[in-house]
PDB file of C-alpha atoms in Angstrom:
ATOM      1  CA  MET N  23     -40.553 136.148  74.656  1.00  0.00           C
ATOM      2  CA  ASP N  24     -41.911 139.603  73.882  1.00  0.00           C
ATOM      3  CA  ILE N  25     -39.882 142.736  72.218  1.00  0.00           C
ATOM      4  CA  GLU N  26     -41.100 145.916  72.269  1.00  0.00           C
ATOM      5  CA  VAL N  27     -39.665 148.642  70.251  1.00  0.00           C
ATOM      6  CA  THR N  28     -39.595 152.361  71.059  1.00  0.00           C
ATOM      7  CA  PHE N  29     -37.466 155.275  70.496  1.00  0.00           C
ATOM      8  CA  GLN N  30     -35.771 157.547  72.798  1.00  0.00           C
ATOM      9  CA  GLU N  31     -33.772 160.391  71.762  1.00  0.00           C
ATOM     10  CA  ASN N  32     -33.690 158.835  68.069  1.00  0.00           C
ATOM     11  CA  ILE N  33     -32.216 155.709  69.412  1.00  0.00           C
ATOM     12  CA  HIS N  34     -33.765 152.387  69.160  1.00  0.00           C
ATOM     13  CA  VAL N  35     -34.547 150.794  72.146  1.00  0.00           C
ATOM     14  CA  LEU N  36     -35.747 147.147  72.290  1.00  0.00           C
ATOM     15  CA  LYS N  37     -37.238 146.111  75.710  1.00  0.00           C
ATOM     16  CA  VAL N  38     -36.978 141.963  75.484  1.00  0.00           C
ATOM     17  CA  SER N  39     -38.987 140.300  78.257  1.00  0.00           C
ATOM     18  CA  GLY N  40     -39.287 136.381  79.209  1.00  0.00           C
ATOM     19  CA  GLN N  41     -36.606 133.905  78.204  1.00  0.00           C
ATOM     20  CA  LEU N  42     -34.342 134.026  75.158  1.00  0.00           C
ATOM     21  CA  ASP N  43     -33.743 130.484  74.075  1.00  0.00           C
ATOM     22  CA  ALA N  44     -33.769 128.043  71.443  1.00  0.00           C
ATOM     23  CA  LEU N  45     -37.502 128.389  70.767  1.00  0.00           C
ATOM     24  CA  THR N  46     -37.335 132.290  70.948  1.00  0.00           C
ATOM     25  CA  ALA N  47     -34.044 133.257  69.836  1.00  0.00           C
ATOM     26  CA  PRO N  48     -34.979 133.098  66.050  1.00  0.00           C
ATOM     27  CA  ASP N  49     -37.899 135.393  66.660  1.00  0.00           C
ATOM     28  CA  TYR N  50     -35.140 137.774  68.411  1.00  0.00           C
ATOM     29  CA  GLU N  51     -32.934 137.313  65.541  1.00  0.00           C
ATOM     30  CA  GLN N  52     -35.608 138.265  62.929  1.00  0.00           C
ATOM     31  CA  ARG N  53     -36.704 141.468  64.859  1.00  0.00           C
ATOM     32  CA  LEU N  54     -33.306 142.722  65.537  1.00  0.00           C
ATOM     33  CA  ASN N  55     -32.371 142.242  61.906  1.00  0.00           C
ATOM     34  CA  ARG N  56     -35.717 143.897  60.542  1.00  0.00           C
ATOM     35  CA  VAL N  57     -34.658 147.083  62.676  1.00  0.00           C
ATOM     36  CA  ILE N  58     -31.126 147.252  61.548  1.00  0.00           C
ATOM     37  CA  ALA N  59     -31.981 146.524  57.818  1.00  0.00           C
ATOM     38  CA  ALA N  60     -34.471 149.471  58.287  1.00  0.00           C
ATOM     39  CA  GLY N  61     -31.526 151.576  58.871  1.00  0.00           C
ATOM     40  CA  ALA N  62     -31.118 151.681  62.901  1.00  0.00           C
ATOM     41  CA  GLN N  63     -27.475 152.565  63.678  1.00  0.00           C
ATOM     42  CA  ARG N  64     -27.846 152.912  67.473  1.00  0.00           C
ATOM     43  CA  LEU N  65     -29.626 150.195  69.502  1.00  0.00           C
ATOM     44  CA  VAL N  66     -30.081 149.984  73.208  1.00  0.00           C
ATOM     45  CA  VAL N  67     -31.109 146.432  74.257  1.00  0.00           C
ATOM     46  CA  ASP N  68     -32.839 146.371  77.762  1.00  0.00           C
ATOM     47  CA  PHE N  69     -32.971 143.001  79.228  1.00  0.00           C
ATOM     48  CA  GLY N  70     -34.617 144.431  82.716  1.00  0.00           C
ATOM     49  CA  ALA N  71     -37.579 142.097  82.254  1.00  0.00           C
ATOM     50  CA  LEU N  72     -35.477 139.022  80.556  1.00  0.00           C
ATOM     51  CA  VAL N  73     -35.269 136.223  83.173  1.00  0.00           C
ATOM     52  CA  TYR N  74     -33.439 133.491  81.279  1.00  0.00           C
ATOM     53  CA  ILE N  75     -30.795 133.186  78.322  1.00  0.00           C
ATOM     54  CA  SER N  76     -29.692 129.947  77.020  1.00  0.00           C
ATOM     55  CA  SER N  77     -26.458 129.162  74.480  1.00  0.00           C
ATOM     56  CA  ALA N  78     -28.990 129.601  71.756  1.00  0.00           C
ATOM     57  CA  GLY N  79     -29.760 132.923  72.918  1.00  0.00           C
ATOM     58  CA  LEU N  80     -26.327 133.983  73.229  1.00  0.00           C
ATOM     59  CA  ARG N  81     -25.824 132.749  69.482  1.00  0.00           C
ATOM     60  CA  ALA N  82     -28.805 135.284  68.757  1.00  0.00           C
ATOM     61  CA  LEU N  83     -26.916 138.020  70.344  1.00  0.00           C
ATOM     62  CA  LEU N  84     -23.870 137.140  68.397  1.00  0.00           C
ATOM     63  CA  ASN N  85     -25.334 137.008  65.060  1.00  0.00           C
ATOM     64  CA  THR N  86     -27.364 140.168  65.449  1.00  0.00           C
ATOM     65  CA  THR N  87     -24.566 142.195  66.898  1.00  0.00           C
ATOM     66  CA  LYS N  88     -21.979 141.299  63.958  1.00  0.00           C
ATOM     67  CA  PRO N  89     -23.950 142.695  61.012  1.00  0.00           C
ATOM     68  CA  LEU N  90     -24.859 146.067  63.000  1.00  0.00           C
ATOM     69  CA  MET N  91     -21.114 146.553  63.825  1.00  0.00           C
ATOM     70  CA  ALA N  92     -20.243 145.533  60.153  1.00  0.00           C
ATOM     71  CA  HIS N  93     -22.374 148.416  59.294  1.00  0.00           C
ATOM     72  CA  GLY N  94     -20.430 151.010  61.642  1.00  0.00           C
ATOM     73  CA  GLY N  95     -23.632 150.762  64.298  1.00  0.00           C
ATOM     74  CA  SER N  96     -23.395 150.421  67.846  1.00  0.00           C
ATOM     75  CA  LEU N  97     -25.153 148.411  70.438  1.00  0.00           C
ATOM     76  CA  ILE N  98     -25.610 148.630  74.341  1.00  0.00           C
ATOM     77  CA  TYR N  99     -27.199 145.848  76.609  1.00  0.00           C
ATOM     78  CA  VAL N 100     -28.752 147.337  79.702  1.00  0.00           C
ATOM     79  CA  ASN N 101     -30.289 146.160  83.136  1.00  0.00           C
ATOM     80  CA  LEU N 102     -29.066 142.557  82.977  1.00  0.00           C
ATOM     81  CA  GLN N 103     -30.829 140.556  85.637  1.00  0.00           C
ATOM     82  CA  PRO N 104     -28.423 138.617  87.910  1.00  0.00           C
ATOM     83  CA  GLY N 105     -28.837 135.412  86.350  1.00  0.00           C
ATOM     84  CA  VAL N 106     -28.507 136.532  82.880  1.00  0.00           C
ATOM     85  CA  ARG N 107     -25.350 138.854  83.901  1.00  0.00           C
ATOM     86  CA  GLU N 108     -23.667 135.604  85.386  1.00  0.00           C
ATOM     87  CA  ILE N 109     -24.133 133.986  82.367  1.00  0.00           C
ATOM     88  CA  PHE N 110     -22.628 137.134  80.218  1.00  0.00           C
ATOM     89  CA  GLU N 111     -19.448 136.916  82.881  1.00  0.00           C
ATOM     90  CA  MET N 112     -19.248 133.065  82.742  1.00  0.00           C
ATOM     91  CA  THR N 113     -19.044 133.047  78.872  1.00  0.00           C
ATOM     92  CA  GLY N 114     -16.946 136.133  78.618  1.00  0.00           C
ATOM     93  CA  LEU N 115     -19.738 138.351  77.014  1.00  0.00           C
ATOM     94  CA  LEU N 116     -19.096 140.969  79.352  1.00  0.00           C
ATOM     95  CA  SER N 117     -15.729 141.797  77.561  1.00  0.00           C
ATOM     96  CA  LEU N 118     -17.117 141.320  74.060  1.00  0.00           C
ATOM     97  CA  PHE N 119     -20.303 143.423  74.397  1.00  0.00           C
ATOM     98  CA  HIS N 120     -20.854 147.117  75.767  1.00  0.00           C
ATOM     99  CA  VAL N 121     -23.366 146.663  78.961  1.00  0.00           C
ATOM    100  CA  CYS N 122     -24.422 149.436  81.117  1.00  0.00           C
ATOM    101  CA  ASP N 123     -26.476 149.419  84.181  1.00  0.00           C
ATOM    102  CA  SER N 124     -29.114 151.850  83.731  1.00  0.00           C
ATOM    103  CA  MET N 125     -30.971 153.388  80.957  1.00  0.00           C
ATOM    104  CA  PRO N 126     -29.832 156.719  81.255  1.00  0.00           C
ATOM    105  CA  GLU N 127     -26.139 155.758  81.365  1.00  0.00           C
ATOM    106  CA  ALA N 128     -26.783 153.420  78.182  1.00  0.00           C
ATOM    107  CA  LEU N 129     -28.786 156.472  76.451  1.00  0.00           C
ATOM    108  CA  ALA N 130     -25.774 158.889  77.303  1.00  0.00           C
ATOM    109  CA  GLU N 131     -22.840 156.580  76.278  1.00  0.00           C
ATOM    110  CA  ILE N 132     -24.633 155.436  72.847  1.00  0.00           C
ATOM    111  CA  SER N 133     -25.257 159.189  72.238  1.00  0.00           C
ATOM    112  CA  VAL N 134     -21.781 159.946  71.976  1.00  0.00           C
ATOM    113  CA  SER N 135     -20.657 156.842  70.047  1.00  0.00           C
TER     114      SER N 135
END
């Protein structure tokens, strides 16, 4: 797994590629927690290049979203690949997380939140 952090319109954009599983979930949590601890309030996580997510990866999403929301932040997941979207649907996470289909849509929505 690789995570690239960039800024677009004063919003932290994290592009996640590879697999988010038991081996990589701790790295994902550490990276996001560092970004949040540094003061990030609005995050867009781009899963366009994420090809697989396991239950450990889903747990990492929950573990990083809770602290951000507790501090009034917002987060949008974008560009879910079909297999990842299916996992989100099967686990009910589509109703829990804010998900957009495109980066422009995600940036527009998070800008008004």
